[in-house]
Short mmCIF file of C-alpha atoms in Angstrom, two decimals:
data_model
loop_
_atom_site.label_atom_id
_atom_site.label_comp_id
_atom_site.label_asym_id
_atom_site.label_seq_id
_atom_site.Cartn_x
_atom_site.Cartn_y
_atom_site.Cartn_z
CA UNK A 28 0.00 0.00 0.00
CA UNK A 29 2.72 2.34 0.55
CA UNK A 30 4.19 1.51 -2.96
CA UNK A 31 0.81 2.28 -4.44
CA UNK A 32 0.79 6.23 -2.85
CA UNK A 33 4.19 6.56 -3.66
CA UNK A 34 5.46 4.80 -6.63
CA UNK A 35 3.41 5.74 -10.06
CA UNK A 36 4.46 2.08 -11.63
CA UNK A 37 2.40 0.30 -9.58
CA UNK A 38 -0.36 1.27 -12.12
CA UNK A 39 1.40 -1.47 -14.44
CA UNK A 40 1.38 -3.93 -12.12
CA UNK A 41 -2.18 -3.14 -11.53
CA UNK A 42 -3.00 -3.73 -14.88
CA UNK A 43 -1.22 -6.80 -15.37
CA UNK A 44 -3.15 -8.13 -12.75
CA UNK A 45 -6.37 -7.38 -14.08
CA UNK A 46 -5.76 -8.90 -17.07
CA UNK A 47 -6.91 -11.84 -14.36
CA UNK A 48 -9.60 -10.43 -12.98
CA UNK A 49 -11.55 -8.02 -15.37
CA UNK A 50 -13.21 -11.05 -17.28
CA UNK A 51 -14.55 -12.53 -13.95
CA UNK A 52 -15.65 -9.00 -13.52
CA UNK A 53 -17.57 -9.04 -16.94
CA UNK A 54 -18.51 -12.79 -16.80
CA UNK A 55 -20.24 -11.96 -13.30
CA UNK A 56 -22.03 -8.97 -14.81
CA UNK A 57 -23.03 -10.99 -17.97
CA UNK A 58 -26.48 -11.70 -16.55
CA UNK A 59 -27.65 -8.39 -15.26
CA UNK A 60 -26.72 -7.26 -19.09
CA UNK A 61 -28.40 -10.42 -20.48
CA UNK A 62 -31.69 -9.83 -18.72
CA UNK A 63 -31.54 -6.10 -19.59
CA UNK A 64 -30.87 -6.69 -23.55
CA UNK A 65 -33.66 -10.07 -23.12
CA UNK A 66 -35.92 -6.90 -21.58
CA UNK A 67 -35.57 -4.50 -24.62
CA UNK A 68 -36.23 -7.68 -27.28
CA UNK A 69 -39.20 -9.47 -25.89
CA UNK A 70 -41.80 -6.79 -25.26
CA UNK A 71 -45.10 -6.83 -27.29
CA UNK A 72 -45.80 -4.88 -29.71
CA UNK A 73 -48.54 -2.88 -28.00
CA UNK A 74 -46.39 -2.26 -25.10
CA UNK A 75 -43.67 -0.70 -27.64
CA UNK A 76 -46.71 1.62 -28.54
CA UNK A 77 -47.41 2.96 -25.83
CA UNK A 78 -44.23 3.02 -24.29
CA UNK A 79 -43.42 5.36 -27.90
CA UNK A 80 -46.48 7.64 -27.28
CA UNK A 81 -45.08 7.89 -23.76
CA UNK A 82 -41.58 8.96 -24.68
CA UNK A 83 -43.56 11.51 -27.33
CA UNK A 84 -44.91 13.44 -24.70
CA UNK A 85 -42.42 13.89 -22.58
CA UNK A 86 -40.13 14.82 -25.30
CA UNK A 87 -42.67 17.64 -26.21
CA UNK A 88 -43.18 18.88 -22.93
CA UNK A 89 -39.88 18.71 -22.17
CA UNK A 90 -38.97 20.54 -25.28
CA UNK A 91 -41.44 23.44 -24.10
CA UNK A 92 -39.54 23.98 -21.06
CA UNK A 93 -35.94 24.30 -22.55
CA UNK A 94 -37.36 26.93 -24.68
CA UNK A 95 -37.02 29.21 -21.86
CA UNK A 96 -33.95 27.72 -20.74
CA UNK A 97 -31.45 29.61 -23.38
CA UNK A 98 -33.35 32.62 -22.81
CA UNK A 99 -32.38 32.31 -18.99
CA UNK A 100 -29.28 31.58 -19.72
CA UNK A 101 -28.27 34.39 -21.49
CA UNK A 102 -29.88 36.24 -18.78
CA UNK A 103 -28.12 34.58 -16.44
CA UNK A 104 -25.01 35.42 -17.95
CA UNK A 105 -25.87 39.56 -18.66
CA UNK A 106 -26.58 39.94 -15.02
CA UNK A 107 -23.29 37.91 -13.89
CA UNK A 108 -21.10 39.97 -16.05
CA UNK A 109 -23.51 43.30 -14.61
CA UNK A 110 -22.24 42.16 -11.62
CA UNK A 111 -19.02 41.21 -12.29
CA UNK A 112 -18.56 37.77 -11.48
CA UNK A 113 -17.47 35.17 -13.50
CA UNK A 114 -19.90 33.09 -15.93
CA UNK A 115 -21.17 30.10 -15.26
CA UNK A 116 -20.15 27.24 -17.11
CA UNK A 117 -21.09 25.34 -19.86
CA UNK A 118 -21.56 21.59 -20.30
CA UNK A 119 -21.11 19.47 -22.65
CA UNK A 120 -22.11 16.01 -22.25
CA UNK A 121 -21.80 12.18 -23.19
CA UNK A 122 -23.73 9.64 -22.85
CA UNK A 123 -22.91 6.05 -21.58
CA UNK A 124 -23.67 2.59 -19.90
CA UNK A 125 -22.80 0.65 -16.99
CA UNK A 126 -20.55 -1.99 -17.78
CA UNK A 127 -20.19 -3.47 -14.25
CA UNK A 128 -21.36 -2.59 -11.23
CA UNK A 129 -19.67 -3.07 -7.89
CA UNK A 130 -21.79 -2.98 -4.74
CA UNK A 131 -20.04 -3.75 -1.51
CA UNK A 132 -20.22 -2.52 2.16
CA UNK A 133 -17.13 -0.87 1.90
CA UNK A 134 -16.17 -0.20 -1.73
CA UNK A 135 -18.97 1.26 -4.42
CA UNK A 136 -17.64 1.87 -7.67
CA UNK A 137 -18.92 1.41 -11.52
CA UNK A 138 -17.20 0.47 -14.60
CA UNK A 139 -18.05 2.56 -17.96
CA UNK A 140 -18.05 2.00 -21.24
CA UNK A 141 -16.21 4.86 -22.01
CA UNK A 142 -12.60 5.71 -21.70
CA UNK A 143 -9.59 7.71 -22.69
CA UNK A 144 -10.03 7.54 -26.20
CA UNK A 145 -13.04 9.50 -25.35
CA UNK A 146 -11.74 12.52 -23.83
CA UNK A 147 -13.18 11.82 -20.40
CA UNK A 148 -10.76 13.13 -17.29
CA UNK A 149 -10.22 11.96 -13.85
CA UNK A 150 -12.50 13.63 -11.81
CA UNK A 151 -15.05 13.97 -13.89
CA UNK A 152 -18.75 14.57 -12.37
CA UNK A 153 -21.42 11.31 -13.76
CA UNK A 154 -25.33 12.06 -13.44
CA UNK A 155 -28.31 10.11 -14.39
CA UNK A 156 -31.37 10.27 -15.43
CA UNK A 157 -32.53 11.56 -11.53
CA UNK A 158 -29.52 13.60 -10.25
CA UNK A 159 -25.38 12.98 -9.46
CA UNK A 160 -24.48 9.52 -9.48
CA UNK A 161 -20.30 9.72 -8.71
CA UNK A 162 -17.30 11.09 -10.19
CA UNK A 163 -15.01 9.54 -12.84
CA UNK A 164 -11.65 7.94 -10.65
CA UNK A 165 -9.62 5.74 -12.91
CA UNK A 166 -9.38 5.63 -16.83
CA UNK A 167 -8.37 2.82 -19.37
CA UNK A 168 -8.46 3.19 -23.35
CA UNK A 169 -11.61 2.45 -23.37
CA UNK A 170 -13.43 1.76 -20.18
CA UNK A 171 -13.62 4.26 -16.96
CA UNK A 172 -14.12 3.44 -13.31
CA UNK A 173 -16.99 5.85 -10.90
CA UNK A 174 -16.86 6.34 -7.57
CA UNK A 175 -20.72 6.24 -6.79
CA UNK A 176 -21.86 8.71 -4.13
CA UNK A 177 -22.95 6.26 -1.81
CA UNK A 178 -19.51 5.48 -1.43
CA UNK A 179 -17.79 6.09 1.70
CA UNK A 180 -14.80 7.67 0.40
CA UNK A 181 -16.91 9.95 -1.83
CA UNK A 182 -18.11 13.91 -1.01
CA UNK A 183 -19.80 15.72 -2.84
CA UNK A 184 -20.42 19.67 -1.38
CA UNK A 185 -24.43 20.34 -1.49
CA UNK A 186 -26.17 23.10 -0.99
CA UNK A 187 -30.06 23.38 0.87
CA UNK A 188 -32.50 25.01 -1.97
CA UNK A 189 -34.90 26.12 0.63
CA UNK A 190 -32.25 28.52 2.43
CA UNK A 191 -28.83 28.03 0.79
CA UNK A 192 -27.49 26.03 3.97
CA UNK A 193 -24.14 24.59 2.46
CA UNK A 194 -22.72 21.06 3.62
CA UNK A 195 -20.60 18.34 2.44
CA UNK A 196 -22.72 15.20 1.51
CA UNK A 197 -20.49 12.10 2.06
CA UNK A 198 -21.80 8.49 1.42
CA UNK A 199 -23.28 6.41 3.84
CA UNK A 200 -22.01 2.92 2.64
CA UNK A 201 -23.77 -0.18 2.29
CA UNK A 202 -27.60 1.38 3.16
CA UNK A 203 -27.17 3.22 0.12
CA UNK A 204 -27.90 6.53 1.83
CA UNK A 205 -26.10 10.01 1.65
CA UNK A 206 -24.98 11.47 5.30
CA UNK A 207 -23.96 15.54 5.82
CA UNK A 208 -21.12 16.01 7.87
CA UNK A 209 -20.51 18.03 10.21
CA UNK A 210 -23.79 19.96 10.82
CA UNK A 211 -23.89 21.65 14.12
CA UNK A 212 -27.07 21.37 16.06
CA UNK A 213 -28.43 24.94 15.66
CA UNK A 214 -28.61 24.32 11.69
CA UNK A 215 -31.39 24.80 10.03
CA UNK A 216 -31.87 21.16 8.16
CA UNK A 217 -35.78 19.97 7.92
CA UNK A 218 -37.01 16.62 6.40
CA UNK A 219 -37.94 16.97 2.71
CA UNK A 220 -35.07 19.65 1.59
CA UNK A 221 -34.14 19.42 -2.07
CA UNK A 222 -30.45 19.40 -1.78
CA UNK A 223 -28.33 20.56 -5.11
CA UNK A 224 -24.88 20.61 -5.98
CA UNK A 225 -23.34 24.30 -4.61
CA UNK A 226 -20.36 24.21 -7.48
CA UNK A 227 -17.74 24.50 -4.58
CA UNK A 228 -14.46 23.03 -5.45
CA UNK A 229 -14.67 22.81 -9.00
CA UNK A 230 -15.80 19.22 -9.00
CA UNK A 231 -19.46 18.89 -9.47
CA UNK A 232 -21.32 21.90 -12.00
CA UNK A 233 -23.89 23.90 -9.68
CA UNK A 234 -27.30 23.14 -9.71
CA UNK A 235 -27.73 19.59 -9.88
CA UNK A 236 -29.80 17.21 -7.85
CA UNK A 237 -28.21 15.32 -4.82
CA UNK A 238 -30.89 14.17 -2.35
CA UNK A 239 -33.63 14.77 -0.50
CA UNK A 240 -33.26 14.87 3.54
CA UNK A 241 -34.87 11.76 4.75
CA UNK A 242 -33.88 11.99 8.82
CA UNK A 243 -32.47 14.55 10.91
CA UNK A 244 -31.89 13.11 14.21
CA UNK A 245 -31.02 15.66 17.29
CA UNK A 246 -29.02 13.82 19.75
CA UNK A 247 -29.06 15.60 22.78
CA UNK A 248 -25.36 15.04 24.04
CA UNK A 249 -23.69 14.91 20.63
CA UNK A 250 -21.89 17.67 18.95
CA UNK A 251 -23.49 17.59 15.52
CA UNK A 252 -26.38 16.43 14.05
CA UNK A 253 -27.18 13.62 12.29
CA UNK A 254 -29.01 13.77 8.71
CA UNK A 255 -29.43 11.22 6.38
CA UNK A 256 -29.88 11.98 2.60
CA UNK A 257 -32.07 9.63 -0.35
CA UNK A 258 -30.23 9.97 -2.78
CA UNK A 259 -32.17 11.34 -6.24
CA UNK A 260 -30.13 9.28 -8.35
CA UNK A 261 -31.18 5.32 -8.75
CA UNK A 262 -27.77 4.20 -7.79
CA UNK A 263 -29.07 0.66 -7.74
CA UNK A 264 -30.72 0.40 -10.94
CA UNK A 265 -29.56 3.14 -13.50
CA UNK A 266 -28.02 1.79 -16.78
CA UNK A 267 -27.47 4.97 -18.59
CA UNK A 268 -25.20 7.52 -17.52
CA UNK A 269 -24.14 11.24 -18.69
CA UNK A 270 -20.66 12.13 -18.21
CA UNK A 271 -20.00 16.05 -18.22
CA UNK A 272 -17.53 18.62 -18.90
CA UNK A 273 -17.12 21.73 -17.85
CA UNK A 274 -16.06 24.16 -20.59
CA UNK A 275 -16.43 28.01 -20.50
CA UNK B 21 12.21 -34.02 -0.34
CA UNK B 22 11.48 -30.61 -0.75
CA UNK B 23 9.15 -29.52 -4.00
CA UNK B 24 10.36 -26.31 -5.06
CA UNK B 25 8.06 -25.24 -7.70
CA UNK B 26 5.12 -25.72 -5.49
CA UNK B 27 3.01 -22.75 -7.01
CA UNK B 28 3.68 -24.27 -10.65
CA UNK B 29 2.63 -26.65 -9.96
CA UNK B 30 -0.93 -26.07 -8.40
CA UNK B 31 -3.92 -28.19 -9.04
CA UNK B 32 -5.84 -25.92 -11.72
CA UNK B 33 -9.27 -27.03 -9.80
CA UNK B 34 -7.68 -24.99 -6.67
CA UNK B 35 -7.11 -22.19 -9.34
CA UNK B 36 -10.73 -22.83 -10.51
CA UNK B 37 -11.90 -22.52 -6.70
CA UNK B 38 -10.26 -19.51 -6.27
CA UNK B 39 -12.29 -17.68 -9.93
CA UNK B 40 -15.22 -18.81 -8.74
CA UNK B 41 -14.86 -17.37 -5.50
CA UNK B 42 -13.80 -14.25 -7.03
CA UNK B 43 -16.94 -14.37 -9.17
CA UNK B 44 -19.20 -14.75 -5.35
CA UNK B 45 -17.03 -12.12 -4.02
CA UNK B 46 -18.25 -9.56 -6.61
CA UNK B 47 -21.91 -10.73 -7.53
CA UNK B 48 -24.21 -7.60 -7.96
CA UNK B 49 -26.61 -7.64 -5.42
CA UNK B 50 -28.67 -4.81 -4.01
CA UNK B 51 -27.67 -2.95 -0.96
CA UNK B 52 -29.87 -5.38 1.87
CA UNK B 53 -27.60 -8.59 0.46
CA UNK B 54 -24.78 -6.90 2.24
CA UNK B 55 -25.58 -8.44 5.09
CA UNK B 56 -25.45 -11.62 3.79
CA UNK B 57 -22.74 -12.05 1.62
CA UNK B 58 -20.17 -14.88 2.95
CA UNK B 59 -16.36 -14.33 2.87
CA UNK B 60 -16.04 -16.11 -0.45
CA UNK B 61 -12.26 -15.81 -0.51
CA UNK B 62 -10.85 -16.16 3.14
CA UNK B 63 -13.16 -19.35 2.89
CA UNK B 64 -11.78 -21.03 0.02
CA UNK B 65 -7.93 -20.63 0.84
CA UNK B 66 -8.23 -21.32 4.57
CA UNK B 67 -9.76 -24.80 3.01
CA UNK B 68 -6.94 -25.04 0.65
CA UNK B 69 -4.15 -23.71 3.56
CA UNK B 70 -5.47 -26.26 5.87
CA UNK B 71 -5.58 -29.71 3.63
CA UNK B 72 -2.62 -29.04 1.12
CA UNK B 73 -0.73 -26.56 3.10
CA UNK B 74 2.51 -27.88 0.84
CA UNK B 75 0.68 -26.53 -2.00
CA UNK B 76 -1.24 -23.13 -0.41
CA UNK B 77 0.18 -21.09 1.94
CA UNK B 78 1.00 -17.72 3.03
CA UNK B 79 2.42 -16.81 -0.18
CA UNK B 80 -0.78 -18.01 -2.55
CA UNK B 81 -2.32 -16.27 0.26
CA UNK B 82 -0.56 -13.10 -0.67
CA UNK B 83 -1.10 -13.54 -4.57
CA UNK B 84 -4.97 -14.16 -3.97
CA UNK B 85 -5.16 -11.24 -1.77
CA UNK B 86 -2.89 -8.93 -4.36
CA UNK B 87 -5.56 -10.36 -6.83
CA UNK B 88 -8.64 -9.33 -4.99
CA UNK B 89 -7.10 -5.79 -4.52
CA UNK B 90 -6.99 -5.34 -7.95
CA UNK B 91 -11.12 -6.54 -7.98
CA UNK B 92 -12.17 -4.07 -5.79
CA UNK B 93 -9.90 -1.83 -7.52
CA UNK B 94 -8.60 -0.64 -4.08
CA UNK B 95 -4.84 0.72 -2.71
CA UNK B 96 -2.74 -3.03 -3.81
CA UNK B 97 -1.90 -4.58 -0.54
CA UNK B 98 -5.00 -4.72 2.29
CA UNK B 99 -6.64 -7.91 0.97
CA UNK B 100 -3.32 -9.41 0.61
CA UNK B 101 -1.92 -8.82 4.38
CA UNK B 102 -4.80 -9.50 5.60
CA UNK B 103 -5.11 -12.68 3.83
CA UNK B 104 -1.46 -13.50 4.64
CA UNK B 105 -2.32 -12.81 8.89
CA UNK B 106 -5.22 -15.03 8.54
CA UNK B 107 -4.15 -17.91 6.69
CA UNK B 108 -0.60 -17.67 9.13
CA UNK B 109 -2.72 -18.28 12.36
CA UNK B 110 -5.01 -21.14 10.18
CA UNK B 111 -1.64 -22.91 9.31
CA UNK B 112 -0.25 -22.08 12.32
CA UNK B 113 -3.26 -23.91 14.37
CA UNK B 114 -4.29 -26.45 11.70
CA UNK B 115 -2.20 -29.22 14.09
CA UNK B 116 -4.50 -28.58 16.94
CA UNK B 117 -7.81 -28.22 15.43
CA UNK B 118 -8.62 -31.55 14.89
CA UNK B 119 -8.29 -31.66 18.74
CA UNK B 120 -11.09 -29.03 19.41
CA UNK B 121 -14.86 -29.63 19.53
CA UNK B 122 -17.32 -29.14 17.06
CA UNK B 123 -18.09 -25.72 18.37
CA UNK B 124 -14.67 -24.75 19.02
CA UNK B 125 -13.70 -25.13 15.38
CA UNK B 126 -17.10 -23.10 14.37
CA UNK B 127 -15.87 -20.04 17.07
CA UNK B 128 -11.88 -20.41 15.93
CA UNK B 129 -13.76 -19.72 12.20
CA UNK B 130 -15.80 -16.92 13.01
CA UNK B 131 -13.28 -14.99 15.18
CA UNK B 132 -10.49 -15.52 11.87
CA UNK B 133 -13.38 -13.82 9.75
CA UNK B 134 -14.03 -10.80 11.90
CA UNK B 135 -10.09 -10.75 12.35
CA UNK B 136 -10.19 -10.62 8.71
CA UNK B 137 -12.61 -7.94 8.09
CA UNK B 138 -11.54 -5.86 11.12
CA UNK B 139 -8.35 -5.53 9.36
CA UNK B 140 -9.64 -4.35 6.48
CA UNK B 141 -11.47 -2.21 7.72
CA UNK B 142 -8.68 -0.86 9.71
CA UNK B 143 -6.42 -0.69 6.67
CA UNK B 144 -9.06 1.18 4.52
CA UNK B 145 -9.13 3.68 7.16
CA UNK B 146 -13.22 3.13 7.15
CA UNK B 147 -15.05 4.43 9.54
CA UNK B 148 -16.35 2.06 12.70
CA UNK B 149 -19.71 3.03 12.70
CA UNK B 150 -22.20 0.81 14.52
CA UNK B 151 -24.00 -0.92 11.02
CA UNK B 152 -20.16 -1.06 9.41
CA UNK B 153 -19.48 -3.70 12.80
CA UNK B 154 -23.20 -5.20 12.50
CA UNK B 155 -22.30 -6.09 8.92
CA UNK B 156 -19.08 -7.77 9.66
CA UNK B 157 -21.02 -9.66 12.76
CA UNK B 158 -23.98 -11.29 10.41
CA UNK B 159 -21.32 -11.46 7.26
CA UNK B 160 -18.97 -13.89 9.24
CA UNK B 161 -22.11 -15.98 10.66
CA UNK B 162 -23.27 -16.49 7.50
CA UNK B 163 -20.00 -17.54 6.20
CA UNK B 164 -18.97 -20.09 9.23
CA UNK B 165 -22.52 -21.34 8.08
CA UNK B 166 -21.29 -21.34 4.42
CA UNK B 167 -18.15 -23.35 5.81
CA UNK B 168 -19.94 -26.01 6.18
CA UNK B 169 -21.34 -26.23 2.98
CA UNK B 170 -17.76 -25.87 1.11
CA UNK B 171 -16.12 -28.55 3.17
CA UNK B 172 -18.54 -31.08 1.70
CA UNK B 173 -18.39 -29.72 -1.78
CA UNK B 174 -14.65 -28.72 -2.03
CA UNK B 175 -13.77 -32.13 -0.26
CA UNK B 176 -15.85 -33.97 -3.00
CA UNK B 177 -14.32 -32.45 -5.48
CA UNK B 178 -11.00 -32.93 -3.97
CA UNK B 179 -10.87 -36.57 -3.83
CA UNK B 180 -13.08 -36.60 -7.61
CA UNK B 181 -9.59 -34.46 -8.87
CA UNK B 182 -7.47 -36.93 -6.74
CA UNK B 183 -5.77 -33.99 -4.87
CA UNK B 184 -3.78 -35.76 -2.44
CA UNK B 185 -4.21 -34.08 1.29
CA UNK B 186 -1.22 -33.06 3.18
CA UNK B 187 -3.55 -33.77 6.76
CA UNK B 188 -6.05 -36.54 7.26
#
């Protein structure tokens, strides 16, 4: 372990080594990807119809609303630079599966089916459909590892849409909850917040949904509080991912 | 007479044992099956350490361990000393355990485990919260349960392969 902080060729040896164990990794994963490709070829016709009509719909209204959105934008942007602060960002983004997913007490992480060869960066924030889903931690030619937010080693900083309360959401482990740390017991945190990302430290774009706050428990003797997050994104289940970048 | 190229020459059903208990180790289940997932792994080469312990040792031990690392894609090194500590004290003890009760063997098995996942917990530096300990507690039931299981199975298999056994 102390050769893997301090010595950068223990990446080779890391590879060699998974020349072993990456196809256990995809034979293991074969079913969930069976079932899901058996889901998409045996469905009836009439449920392919409806599903379609479904899909129609949503696209429309969902068209509707990003009319407005590049109208706010460049709102957005003429009242930054009236104020002079720097612009917001914009994102570009790339779309992707789950290769293999790796659920364990101590150790959540995702492999992608995109790599290198596709621009992607270490560090890199990964939504889904529902809200932020990890961060991009280790890249081959063509696949990518994610650190899901449910890991323990993972923090993303959030921010409290009812009254801008900022906190650092770390993951909970194995109950596939989001914790804040750190909250002192005169903070205002109530049940049922909306918590987004706040943009702090560069790593996750502003604006994007986290959680919702599922617990806060007041222990009398105890420094801080304790609040428990649901998570918006379906860390379980999601199969499609969007990788983003953040370009000015 | 000595055999020198021990780990050459390993049994490829004891390699086989060991991919398939990779496979267990990382079988996508949803977060609840946490709680029940057996120790795959520490099961499958304290078998091997304690009835060819020619052939398995410390330093497969360390290889399977270096191996799993590289599964959970993790810092190399905290499967494989913890491995290495727990298949020393099964090696170490596998002379007196045929001496100890029923029960006794069944505790000696579920206090290696938690040893096991204490110290990897320890070396990922994870926090010791109350539901990371009642994890580890039901995990390492659940596999001494699962023990019981693989002896049969691996010991059929053993004798189908003709893998001669270094105790009786």
């Amino acid at each position: 372990m102390f050769f893997n902080y301090r010595c950068a060729g223990i990446a080779y040896l890391r590879t060699a080594l998974s020349l072993v164990v990456v196809p256990i990794q995809y034979l293991v994963n074969s079913p969930v990807q069976l079932v899901h490709s058996l889901q998409t070829i045996i469905t009836s016709k009439n449920d392919l119809l409806k599903e379609n009509t479904k899909l129609a719909a949503q696209l429309l209204f969902l068209q509707a609303k990003l009319q407005r959105l590049s109208y706010l934008e460049r709102e957005n942007d003429q009242l930054r630079t009236l104020l002079s602060t720097s612009k917001q960002f914009n994102e570009k983004v790339l779309a992707a599966q789950i290769l293999a997913l790796n659920i364990d007490y101590l150790n959540q992480q995702a492999v992608v089916d995109k790599g290198k060869k596709d621009g992607l960066y270490v560090g890199q924030p990964v939504l889904d459909a529902f809200g932020v889903i990890g961060q991009v931690i280790a890249l081959e030619p063509f696949t990518c590892r994610i650190l899901l937010i449910t890991d323990q080693k993972s923090a993303v900083p959030v921010v409290d849409t009812r009254n801008g309360f900022q906190a650092i959401a770390v993951g909970a482990g194995s109950s596939g909850m989001l914790e804040l740390v750190n909250i002192p017991q005169t903070a205002d945190v109530k049940v049922g917040d909306m918590l987004v990302t706040s943009g702090m430290a560069s790593r996750f774009p502003y604006g994007y949904p986290v959680g919702v706050v599922d617990s806060v428990q007041h222990d009398r003797g105890a420094r801080f509080v304790t609040v428990k997050i649901k998570p918006s994104a379906r860390v379980n289940s999601s199969r499609y991912l969007l990788l983003l970048w953040l370009t000015k | 007479m000595v055999d020198e190229m021990n780990i050459i020459k390993m049994p490829l059903f004891v390699v086989l044992t060991f991919l398939v208990a990779f496979g267990l180790a990382i079988l996508p289940l949803p977060y609840w099956a946490d709680w029940f997932r057996p120790e795959w792994v520490v099961l499958v080469v304290m078998y091997w350490s304690l009835t060819i312990s020619s052939r398995v040792n410390v330093g497969v031990a360390w290889l399977v361990g270096l191996l799993l690392d590289v599964l959970y894609n993790v810092p190399l090194g905290q499967h494989a000393l913890a491995l290495v500590l727990v298949t020393y004290f099964t090696v170490r003890f596998s002379a007196r355990l045929p001496f100890f009760s029923f029960w006794q063997k069944m505790l000696v098995l579920f206090g290696l485990i938690i040893f096991y996942q204490l110290m990897l917990l320890y070396l990922r530096g994870a926090g010791f919260a109350y539901t990371t300990l009642f994890i580890c507690f039901s995990r390492a039931l659940i596999s001494t349960a699962i023990w019981l299981w693989l002896v049969l199975i691996l010991g059929d298999y053993q004798h189908r392969f003709d893998i001669e056994s270094d105790n009786p």
